[in-house]
PDB file of C-alpha atoms and ligand atoms in Angstrom:
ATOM      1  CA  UNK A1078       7.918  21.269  -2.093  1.00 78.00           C
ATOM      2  CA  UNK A1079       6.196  18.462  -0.543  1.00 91.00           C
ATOM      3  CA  UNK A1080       8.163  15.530   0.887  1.00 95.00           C
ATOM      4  CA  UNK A1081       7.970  12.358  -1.917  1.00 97.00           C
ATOM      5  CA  UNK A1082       5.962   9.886   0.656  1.00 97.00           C
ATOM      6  CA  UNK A1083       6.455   6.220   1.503  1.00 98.00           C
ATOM      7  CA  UNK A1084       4.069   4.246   3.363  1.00 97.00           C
ATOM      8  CA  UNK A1085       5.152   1.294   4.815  1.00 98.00           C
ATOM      9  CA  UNK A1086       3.099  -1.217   6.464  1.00 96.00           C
ATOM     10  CA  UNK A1087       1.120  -4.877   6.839  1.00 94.00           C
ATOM     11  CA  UNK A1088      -1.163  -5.466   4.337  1.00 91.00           C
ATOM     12  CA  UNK A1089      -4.597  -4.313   6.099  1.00 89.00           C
ATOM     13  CA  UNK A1090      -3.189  -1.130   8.388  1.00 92.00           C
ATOM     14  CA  UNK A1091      -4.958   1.447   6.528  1.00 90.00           C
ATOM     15  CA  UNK A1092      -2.484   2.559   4.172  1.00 92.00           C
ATOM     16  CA  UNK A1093      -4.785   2.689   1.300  1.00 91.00           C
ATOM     17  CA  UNK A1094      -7.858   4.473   3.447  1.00 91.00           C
ATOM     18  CA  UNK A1095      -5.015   7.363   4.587  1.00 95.00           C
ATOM     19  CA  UNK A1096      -3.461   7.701   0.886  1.00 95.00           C
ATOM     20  CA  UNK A1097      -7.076   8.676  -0.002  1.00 93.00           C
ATOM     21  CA  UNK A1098      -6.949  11.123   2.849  1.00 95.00           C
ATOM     22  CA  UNK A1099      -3.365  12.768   1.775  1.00 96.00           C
ATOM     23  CA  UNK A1100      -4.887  12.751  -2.184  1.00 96.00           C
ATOM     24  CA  UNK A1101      -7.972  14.802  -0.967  1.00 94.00           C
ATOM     25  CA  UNK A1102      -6.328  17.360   1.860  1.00 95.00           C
ATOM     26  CA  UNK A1103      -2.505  17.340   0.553  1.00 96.00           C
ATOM     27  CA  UNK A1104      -2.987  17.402  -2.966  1.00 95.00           C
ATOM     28  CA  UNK A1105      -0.620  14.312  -3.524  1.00 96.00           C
ATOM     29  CA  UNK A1106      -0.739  11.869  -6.108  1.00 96.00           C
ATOM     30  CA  UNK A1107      -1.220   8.244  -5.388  1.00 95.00           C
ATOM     31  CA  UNK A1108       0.696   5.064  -6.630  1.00 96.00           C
ATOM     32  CA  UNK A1109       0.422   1.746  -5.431  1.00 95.00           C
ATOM     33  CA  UNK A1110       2.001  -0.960  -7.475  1.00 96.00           C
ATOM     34  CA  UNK A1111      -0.528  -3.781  -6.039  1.00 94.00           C
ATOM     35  CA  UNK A1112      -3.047  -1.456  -8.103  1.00 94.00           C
ATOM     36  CA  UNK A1113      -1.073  -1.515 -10.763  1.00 96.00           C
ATOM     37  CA  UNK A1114      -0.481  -5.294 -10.971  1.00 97.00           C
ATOM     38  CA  UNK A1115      -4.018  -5.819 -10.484  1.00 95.00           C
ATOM     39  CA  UNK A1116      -4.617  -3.100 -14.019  1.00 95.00           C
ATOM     40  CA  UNK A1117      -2.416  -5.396 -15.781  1.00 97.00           C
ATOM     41  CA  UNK A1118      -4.118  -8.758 -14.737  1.00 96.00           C
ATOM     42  CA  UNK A1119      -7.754  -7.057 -15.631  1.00 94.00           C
ATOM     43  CA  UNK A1120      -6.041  -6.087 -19.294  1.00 95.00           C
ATOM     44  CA  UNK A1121      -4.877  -9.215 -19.931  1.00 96.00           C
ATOM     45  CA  UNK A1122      -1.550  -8.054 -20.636  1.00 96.00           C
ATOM     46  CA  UNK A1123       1.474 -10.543 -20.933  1.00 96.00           C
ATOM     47  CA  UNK A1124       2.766  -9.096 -17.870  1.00 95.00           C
ATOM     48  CA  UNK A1125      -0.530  -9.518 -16.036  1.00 96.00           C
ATOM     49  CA  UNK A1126      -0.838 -13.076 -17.210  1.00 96.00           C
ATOM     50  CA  UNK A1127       2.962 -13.648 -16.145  1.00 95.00           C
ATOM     51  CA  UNK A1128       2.214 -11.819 -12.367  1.00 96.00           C
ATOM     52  CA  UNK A1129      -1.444 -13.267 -11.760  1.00 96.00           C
ATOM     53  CA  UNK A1130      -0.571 -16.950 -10.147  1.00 95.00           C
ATOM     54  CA  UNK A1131       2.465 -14.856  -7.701  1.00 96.00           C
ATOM     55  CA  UNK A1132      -0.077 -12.283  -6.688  1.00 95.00           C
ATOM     56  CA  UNK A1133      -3.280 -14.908  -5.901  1.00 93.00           C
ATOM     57  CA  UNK A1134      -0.272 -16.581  -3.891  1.00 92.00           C
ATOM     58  CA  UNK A1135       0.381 -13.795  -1.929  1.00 92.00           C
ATOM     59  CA  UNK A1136       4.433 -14.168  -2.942  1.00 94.00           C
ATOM     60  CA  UNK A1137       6.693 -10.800  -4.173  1.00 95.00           C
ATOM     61  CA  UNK A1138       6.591  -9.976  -7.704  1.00 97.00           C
ATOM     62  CA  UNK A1139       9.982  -9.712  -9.531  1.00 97.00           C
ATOM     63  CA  UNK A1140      12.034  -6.645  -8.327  1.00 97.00           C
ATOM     64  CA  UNK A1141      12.802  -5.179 -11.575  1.00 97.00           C
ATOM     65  CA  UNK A1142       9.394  -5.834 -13.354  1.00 96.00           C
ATOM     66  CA  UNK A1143       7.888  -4.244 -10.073  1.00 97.00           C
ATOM     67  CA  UNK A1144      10.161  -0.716 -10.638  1.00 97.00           C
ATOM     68  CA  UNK A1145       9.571  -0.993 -14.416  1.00 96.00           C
ATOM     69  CA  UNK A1146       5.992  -0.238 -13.663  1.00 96.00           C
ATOM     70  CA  UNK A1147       6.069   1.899 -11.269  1.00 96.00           C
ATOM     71  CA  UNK A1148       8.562   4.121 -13.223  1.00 94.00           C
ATOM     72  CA  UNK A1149       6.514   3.772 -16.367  1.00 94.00           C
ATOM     73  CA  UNK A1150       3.552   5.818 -13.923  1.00 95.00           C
ATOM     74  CA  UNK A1151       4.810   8.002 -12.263  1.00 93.00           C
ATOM     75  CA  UNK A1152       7.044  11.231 -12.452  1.00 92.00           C
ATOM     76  CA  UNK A1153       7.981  12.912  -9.454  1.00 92.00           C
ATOM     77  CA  UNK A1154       9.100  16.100 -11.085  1.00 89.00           C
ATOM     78  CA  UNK A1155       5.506  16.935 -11.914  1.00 87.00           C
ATOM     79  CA  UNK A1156       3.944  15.893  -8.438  1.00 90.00           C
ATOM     80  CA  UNK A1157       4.340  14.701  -4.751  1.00 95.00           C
ATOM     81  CA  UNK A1158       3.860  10.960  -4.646  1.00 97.00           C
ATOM     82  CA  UNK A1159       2.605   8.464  -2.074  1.00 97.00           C
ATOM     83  CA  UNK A1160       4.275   5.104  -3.148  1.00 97.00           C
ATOM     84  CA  UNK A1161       1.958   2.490  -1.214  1.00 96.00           C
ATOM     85  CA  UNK A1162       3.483  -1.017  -1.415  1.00 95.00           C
ATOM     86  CA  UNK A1163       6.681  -0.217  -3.044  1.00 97.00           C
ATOM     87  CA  UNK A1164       9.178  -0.961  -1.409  1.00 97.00           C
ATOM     88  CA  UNK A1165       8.630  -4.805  -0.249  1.00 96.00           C
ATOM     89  CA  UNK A1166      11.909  -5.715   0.578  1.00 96.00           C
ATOM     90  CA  UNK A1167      15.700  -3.728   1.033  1.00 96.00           C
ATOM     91  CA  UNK A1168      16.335  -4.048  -2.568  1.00 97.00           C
ATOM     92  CA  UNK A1169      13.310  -2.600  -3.495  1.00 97.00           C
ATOM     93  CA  UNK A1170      14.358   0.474  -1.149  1.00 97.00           C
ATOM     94  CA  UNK A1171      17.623   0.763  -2.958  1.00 97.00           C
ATOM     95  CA  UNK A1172      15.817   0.628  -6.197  1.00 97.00           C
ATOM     96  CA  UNK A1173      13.449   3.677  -5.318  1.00 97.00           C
ATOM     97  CA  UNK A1174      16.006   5.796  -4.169  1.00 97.00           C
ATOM     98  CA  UNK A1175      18.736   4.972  -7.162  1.00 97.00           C
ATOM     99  CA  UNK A1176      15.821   4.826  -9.851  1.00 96.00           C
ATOM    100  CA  UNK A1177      13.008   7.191  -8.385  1.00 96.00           C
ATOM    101  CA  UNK A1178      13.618   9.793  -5.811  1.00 96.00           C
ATOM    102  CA  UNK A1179      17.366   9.989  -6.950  1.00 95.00           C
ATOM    103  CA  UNK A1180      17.881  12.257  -3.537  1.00 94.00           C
ATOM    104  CA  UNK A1181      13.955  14.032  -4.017  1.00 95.00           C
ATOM    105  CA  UNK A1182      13.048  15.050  -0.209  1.00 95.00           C
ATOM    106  CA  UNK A1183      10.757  11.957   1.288  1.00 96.00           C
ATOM    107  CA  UNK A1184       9.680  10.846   4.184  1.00 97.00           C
ATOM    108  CA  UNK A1185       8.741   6.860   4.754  1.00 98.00           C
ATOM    109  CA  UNK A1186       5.660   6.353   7.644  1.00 98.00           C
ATOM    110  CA  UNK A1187       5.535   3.489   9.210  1.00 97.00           C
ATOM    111  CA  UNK A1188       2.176   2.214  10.050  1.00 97.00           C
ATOM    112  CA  UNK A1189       3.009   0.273  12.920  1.00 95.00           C
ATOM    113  CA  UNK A1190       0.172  -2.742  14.427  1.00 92.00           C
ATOM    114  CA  UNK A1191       0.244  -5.604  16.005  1.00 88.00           C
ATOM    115  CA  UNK A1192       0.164  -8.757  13.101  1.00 86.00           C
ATOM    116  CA  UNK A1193      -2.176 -10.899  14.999  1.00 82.00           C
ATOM    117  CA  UNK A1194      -5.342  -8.688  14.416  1.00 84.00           C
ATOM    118  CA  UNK A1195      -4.636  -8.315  10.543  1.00 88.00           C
ATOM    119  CA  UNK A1196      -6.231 -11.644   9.617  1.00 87.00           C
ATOM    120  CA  UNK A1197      -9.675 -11.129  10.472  1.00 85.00           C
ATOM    121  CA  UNK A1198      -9.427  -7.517   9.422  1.00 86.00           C
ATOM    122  CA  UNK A1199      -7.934  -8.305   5.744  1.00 90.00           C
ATOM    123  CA  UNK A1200     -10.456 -11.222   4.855  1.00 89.00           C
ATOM    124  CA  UNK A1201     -13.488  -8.940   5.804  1.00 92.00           C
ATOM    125  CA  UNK A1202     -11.923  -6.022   3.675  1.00 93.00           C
ATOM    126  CA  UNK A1203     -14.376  -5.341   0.389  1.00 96.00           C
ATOM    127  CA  UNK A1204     -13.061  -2.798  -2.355  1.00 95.00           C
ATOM    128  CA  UNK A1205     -14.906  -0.792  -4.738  1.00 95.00           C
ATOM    129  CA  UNK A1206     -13.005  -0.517  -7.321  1.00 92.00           C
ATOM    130  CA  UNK A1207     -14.361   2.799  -9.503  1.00 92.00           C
ATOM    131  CA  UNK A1208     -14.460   5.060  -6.347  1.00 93.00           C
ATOM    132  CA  UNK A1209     -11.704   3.599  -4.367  1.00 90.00           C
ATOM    133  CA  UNK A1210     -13.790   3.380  -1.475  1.00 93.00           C
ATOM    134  CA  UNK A1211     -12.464   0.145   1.536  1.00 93.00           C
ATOM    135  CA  UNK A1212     -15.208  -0.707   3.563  1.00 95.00           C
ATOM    136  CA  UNK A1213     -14.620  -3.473   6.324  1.00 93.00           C
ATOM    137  CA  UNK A1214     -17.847  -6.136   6.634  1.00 94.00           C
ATOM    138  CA  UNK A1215     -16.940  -5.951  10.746  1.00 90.00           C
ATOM    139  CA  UNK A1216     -15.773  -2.223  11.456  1.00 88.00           C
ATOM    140  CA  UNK A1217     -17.379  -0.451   8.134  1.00 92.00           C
ATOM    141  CA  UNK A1218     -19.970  -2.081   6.591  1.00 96.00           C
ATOM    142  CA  UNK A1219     -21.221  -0.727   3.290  1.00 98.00           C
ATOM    143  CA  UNK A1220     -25.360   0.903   3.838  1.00 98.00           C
ATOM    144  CA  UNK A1221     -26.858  -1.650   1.340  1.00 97.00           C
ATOM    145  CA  UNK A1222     -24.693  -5.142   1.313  1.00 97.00           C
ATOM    146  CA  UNK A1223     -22.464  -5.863  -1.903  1.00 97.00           C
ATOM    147  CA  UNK A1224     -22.979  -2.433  -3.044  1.00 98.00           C
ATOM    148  CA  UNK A1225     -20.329   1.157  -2.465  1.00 98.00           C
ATOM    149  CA  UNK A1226     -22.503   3.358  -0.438  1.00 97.00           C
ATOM    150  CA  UNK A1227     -20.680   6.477  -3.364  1.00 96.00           C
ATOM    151  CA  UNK A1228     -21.142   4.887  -6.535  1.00 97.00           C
ATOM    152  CA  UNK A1229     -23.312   1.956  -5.975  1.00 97.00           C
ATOM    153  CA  UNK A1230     -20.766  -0.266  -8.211  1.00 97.00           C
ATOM    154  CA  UNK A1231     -20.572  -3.927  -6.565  1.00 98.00           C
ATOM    155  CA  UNK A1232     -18.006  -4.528  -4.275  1.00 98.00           C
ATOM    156  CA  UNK A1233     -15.204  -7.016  -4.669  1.00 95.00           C
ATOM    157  CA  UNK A1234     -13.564  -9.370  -2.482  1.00 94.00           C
ATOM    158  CA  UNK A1235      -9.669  -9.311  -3.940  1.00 92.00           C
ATOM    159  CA  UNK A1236      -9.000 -13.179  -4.769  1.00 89.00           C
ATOM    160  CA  UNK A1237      -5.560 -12.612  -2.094  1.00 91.00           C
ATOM    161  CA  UNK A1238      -7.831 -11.294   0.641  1.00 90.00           C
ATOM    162  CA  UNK A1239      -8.631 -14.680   1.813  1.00 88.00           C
ATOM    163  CA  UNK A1240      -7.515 -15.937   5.115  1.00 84.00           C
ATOM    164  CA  UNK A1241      -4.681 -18.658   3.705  1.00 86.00           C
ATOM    165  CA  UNK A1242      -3.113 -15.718   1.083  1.00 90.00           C
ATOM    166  CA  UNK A1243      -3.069 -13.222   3.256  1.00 89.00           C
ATOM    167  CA  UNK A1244      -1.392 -15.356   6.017  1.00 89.00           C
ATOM    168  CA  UNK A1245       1.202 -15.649   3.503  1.00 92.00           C
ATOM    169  CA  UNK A1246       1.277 -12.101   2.511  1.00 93.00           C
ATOM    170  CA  UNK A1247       1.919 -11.577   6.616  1.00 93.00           C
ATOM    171  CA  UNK A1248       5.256 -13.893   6.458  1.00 93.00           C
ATOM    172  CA  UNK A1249       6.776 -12.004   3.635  1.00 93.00           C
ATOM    173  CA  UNK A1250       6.019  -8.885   5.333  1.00 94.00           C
ATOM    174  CA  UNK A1251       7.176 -10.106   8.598  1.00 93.00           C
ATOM    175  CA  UNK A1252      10.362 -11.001   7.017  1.00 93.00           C
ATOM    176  CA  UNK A1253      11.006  -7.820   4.914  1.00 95.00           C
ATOM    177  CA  UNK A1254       9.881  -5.027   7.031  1.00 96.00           C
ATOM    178  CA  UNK A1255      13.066  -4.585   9.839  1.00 95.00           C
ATOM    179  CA  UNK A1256      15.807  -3.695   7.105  1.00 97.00           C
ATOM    180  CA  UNK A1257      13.591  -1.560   5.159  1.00 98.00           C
ATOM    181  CA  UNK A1258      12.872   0.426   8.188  1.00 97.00           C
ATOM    182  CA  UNK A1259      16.278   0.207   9.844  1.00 97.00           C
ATOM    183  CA  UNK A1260      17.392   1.563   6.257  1.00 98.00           C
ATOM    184  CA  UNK A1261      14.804   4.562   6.597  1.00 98.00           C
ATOM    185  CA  UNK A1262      15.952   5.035  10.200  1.00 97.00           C
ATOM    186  CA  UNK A1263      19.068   5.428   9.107  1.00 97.00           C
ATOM    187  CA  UNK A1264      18.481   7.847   6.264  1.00 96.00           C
ATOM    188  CA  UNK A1265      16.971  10.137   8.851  1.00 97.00           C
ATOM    189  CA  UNK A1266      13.604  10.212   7.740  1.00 97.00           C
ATOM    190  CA  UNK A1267      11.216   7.334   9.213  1.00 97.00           C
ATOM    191  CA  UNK A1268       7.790   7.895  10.909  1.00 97.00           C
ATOM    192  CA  UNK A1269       6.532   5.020  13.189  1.00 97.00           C
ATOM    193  CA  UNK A1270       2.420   6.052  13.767  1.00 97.00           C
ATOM    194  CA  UNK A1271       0.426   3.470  15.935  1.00 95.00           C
ATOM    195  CA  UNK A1272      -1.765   2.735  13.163  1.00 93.00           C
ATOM    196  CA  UNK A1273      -4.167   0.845  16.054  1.00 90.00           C
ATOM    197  CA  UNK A1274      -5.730   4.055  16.818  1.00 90.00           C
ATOM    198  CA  UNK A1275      -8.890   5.432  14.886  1.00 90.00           C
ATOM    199  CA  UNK A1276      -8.568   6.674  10.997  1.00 91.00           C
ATOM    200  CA  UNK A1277      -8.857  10.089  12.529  1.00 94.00           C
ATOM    201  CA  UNK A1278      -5.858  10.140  14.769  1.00 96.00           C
ATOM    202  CA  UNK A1279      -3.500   7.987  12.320  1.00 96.00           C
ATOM    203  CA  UNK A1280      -4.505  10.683  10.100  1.00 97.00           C
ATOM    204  CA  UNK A1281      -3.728  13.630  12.273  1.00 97.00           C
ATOM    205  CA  UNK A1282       0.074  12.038  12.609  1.00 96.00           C
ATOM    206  CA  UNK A1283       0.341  11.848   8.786  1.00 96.00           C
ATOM    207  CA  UNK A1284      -0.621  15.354   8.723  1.00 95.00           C
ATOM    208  CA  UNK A1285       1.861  16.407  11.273  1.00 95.00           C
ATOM    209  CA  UNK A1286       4.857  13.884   9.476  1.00 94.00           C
ATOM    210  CA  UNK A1287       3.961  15.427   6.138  1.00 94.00           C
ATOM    211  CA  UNK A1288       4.458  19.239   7.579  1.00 91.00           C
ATOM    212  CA  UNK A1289       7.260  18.718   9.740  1.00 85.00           C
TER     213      UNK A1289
HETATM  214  P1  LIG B2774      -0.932  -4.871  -2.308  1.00 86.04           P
HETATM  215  O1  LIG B2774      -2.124  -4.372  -3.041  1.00 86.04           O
HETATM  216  O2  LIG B2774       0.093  -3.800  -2.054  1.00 86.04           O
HETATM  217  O3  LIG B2774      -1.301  -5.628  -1.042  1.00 86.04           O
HETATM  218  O4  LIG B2774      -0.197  -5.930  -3.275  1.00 86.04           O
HETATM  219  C1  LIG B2774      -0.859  -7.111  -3.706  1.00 86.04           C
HETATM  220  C2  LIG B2774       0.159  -8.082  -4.265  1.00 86.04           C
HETATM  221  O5  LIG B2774       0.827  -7.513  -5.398  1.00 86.04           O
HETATM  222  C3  LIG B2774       1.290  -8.459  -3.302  1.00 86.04           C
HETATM  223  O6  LIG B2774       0.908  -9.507  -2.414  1.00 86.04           O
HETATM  224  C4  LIG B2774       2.373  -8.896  -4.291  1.00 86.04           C
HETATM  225  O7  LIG B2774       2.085 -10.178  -4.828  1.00 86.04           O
HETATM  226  C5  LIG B2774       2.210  -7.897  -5.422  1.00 86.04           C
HETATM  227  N1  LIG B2774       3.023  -6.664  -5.205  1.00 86.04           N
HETATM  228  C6  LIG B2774       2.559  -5.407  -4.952  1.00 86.04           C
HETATM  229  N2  LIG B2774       3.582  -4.530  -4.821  1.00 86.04           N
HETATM  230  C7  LIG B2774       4.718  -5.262  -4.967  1.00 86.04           C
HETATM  231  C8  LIG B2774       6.101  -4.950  -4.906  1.00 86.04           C
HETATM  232  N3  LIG B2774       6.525  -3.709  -4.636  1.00 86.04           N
HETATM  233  N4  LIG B2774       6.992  -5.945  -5.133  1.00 86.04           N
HETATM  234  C9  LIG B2774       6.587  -7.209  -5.394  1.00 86.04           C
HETATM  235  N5  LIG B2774       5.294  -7.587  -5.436  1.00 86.04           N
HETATM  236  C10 LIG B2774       4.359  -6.629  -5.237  1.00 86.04           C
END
C-alpha cells in the first residue's frame, strides 16, 4: 500500500501543481481543505458563509470545523490520499493522526523555499477552476490571456491571492510550520525537497519519497 501523503509547505511552493502530478502518475487521490472551504463559500452553505471573511483574511479556520470536513471527504481505507493544507498548525497534526491516519503508513514532504520570493509568485498565480490547471502570469502564462489553455474556462484570481492576504497567510505559516515539522521529524517520516528547483526535479524527489 501506498504511503497516506502530507504536503507541507508556504502557500505558493507548488504543492497544488505536484498533487496533480502524484493524481496522474501515482494514482492517489487528492484533498485539500482550502478547496474545500472555497466549495462551501461557492454553495452558500452556513459553513461557507461562517468561513468566508477568515479565509479573504488570510487567518486559520477553526480546528475542529477544518477536520469535520475533511473527514466528511475522505476515506483512507478506500484510497491513498494527498492531504494539501491540512495540517496548519501542531494541533491540526495531532488531529490527523488521532482522527485520520489512526497509525495508516504516511509520509509528510516538506516543500522547503525561501519566503521572500512567495509574494510576487502568489499574487501572479491564476486558477482554473474546472480543470485544475495553475498557471503563473510571470513564469506560466496561459496561451490566450484570462482563458485555461485545457478547457478554455476563464481564469480566476482567488480574492486571498492578493499581495496584503497573502502576506498574512506567510506570518501564520511562518509561525506554524517548525513544530509541525519537528513533530514529523520526530515520527520518522519527514521529506524536506528544495521546492526552488524546476517542477520537474521537485517532482522527481516526490517520486523517489513516495517509493522509498
Ligand atoms: P489554501 O488553499 O490551502 O491556501 O487555503 C486557503 C485558506 O483556507 C487559508 O488561508 C485558510 O484561511 C483556510 N484553510 C485551508 N486549510 C485550512 C486548515 N487546515 N486549517 C485552517 N484554515 C484552513
Amino acid at each position: 500500500m501506498k504511503p497516506q501523503l502530507i504536503l507541507l509547505g508556504a502557500p505558493g511552493t507548488g504543492k497544488g501543481t505536484q498533487a496533480k502530478r502524484i493524481v496522474d502518475e501515482f494514482g492517489y487521490s487528492h484533498i485539500s481543505t482550502g478547496d474545500l472551504l472555497r466549495g462551501e463559500i461557492a454553495k452558500g452553505s452556513d459553513l461557507g458563509k461562517k468561513v468566508k471573511s477568515i479565509i479573504d483574511k488570510g487567518d486559520l479556520v477553526n480546528d475542529q470545523v477544518v477536520l469535520e470536513l475533511l473527514n466528511a471527504n475522505c476515506s483512507i481505507s478506500d484510497s491513498a490520499y494527498i492531504f494539501d493544507g491540512f495540517p496548519r498548525n501542531i494541533e491540526q497534526s495531532e488531529l490527523l493522526e488521532e482522527h485520520v491516519l489512526k497509525g495508516a503508513a504516511s509520509k509528510a514532504i516538506y516543500f522547503d523555499i525561501d519566503l521572500d520570493i512567495l509574494v510576487e509568485r502568489i499574487s501572479n498565480r491564476r486558477i482554473a477552476p474546472k480543470s485544475g490547471e495553475i498557471y503563473n502570469l510571470l513564469s506560466r502564462p496561459p496561451k490566450v490571456e484570462g482563458k485555461c489553455d485545457i478547457s478554455g474556462e476563464d481564469l480566476i484570481h482567488r480574492k486571498d491571492d492578493t499581495a496584503e492576504t497573502v502576506r498574512n497567510r506567510l506570518e501564520v505559516f511562518k509561525n506554524t510550520i517548525a513544530p509541525i515539522l519537528d513533530y514529523y521529524e520526530g515520527r520518522g517520516v519527514l521529506v524536506r525537497i528544495d521546492a526552488s528547483t524546476s517542477a520537474e526535479e521537485v517532482f522527481a524527489k516526490v517520486g523517489e519519497a513516495i517509493n522509498s
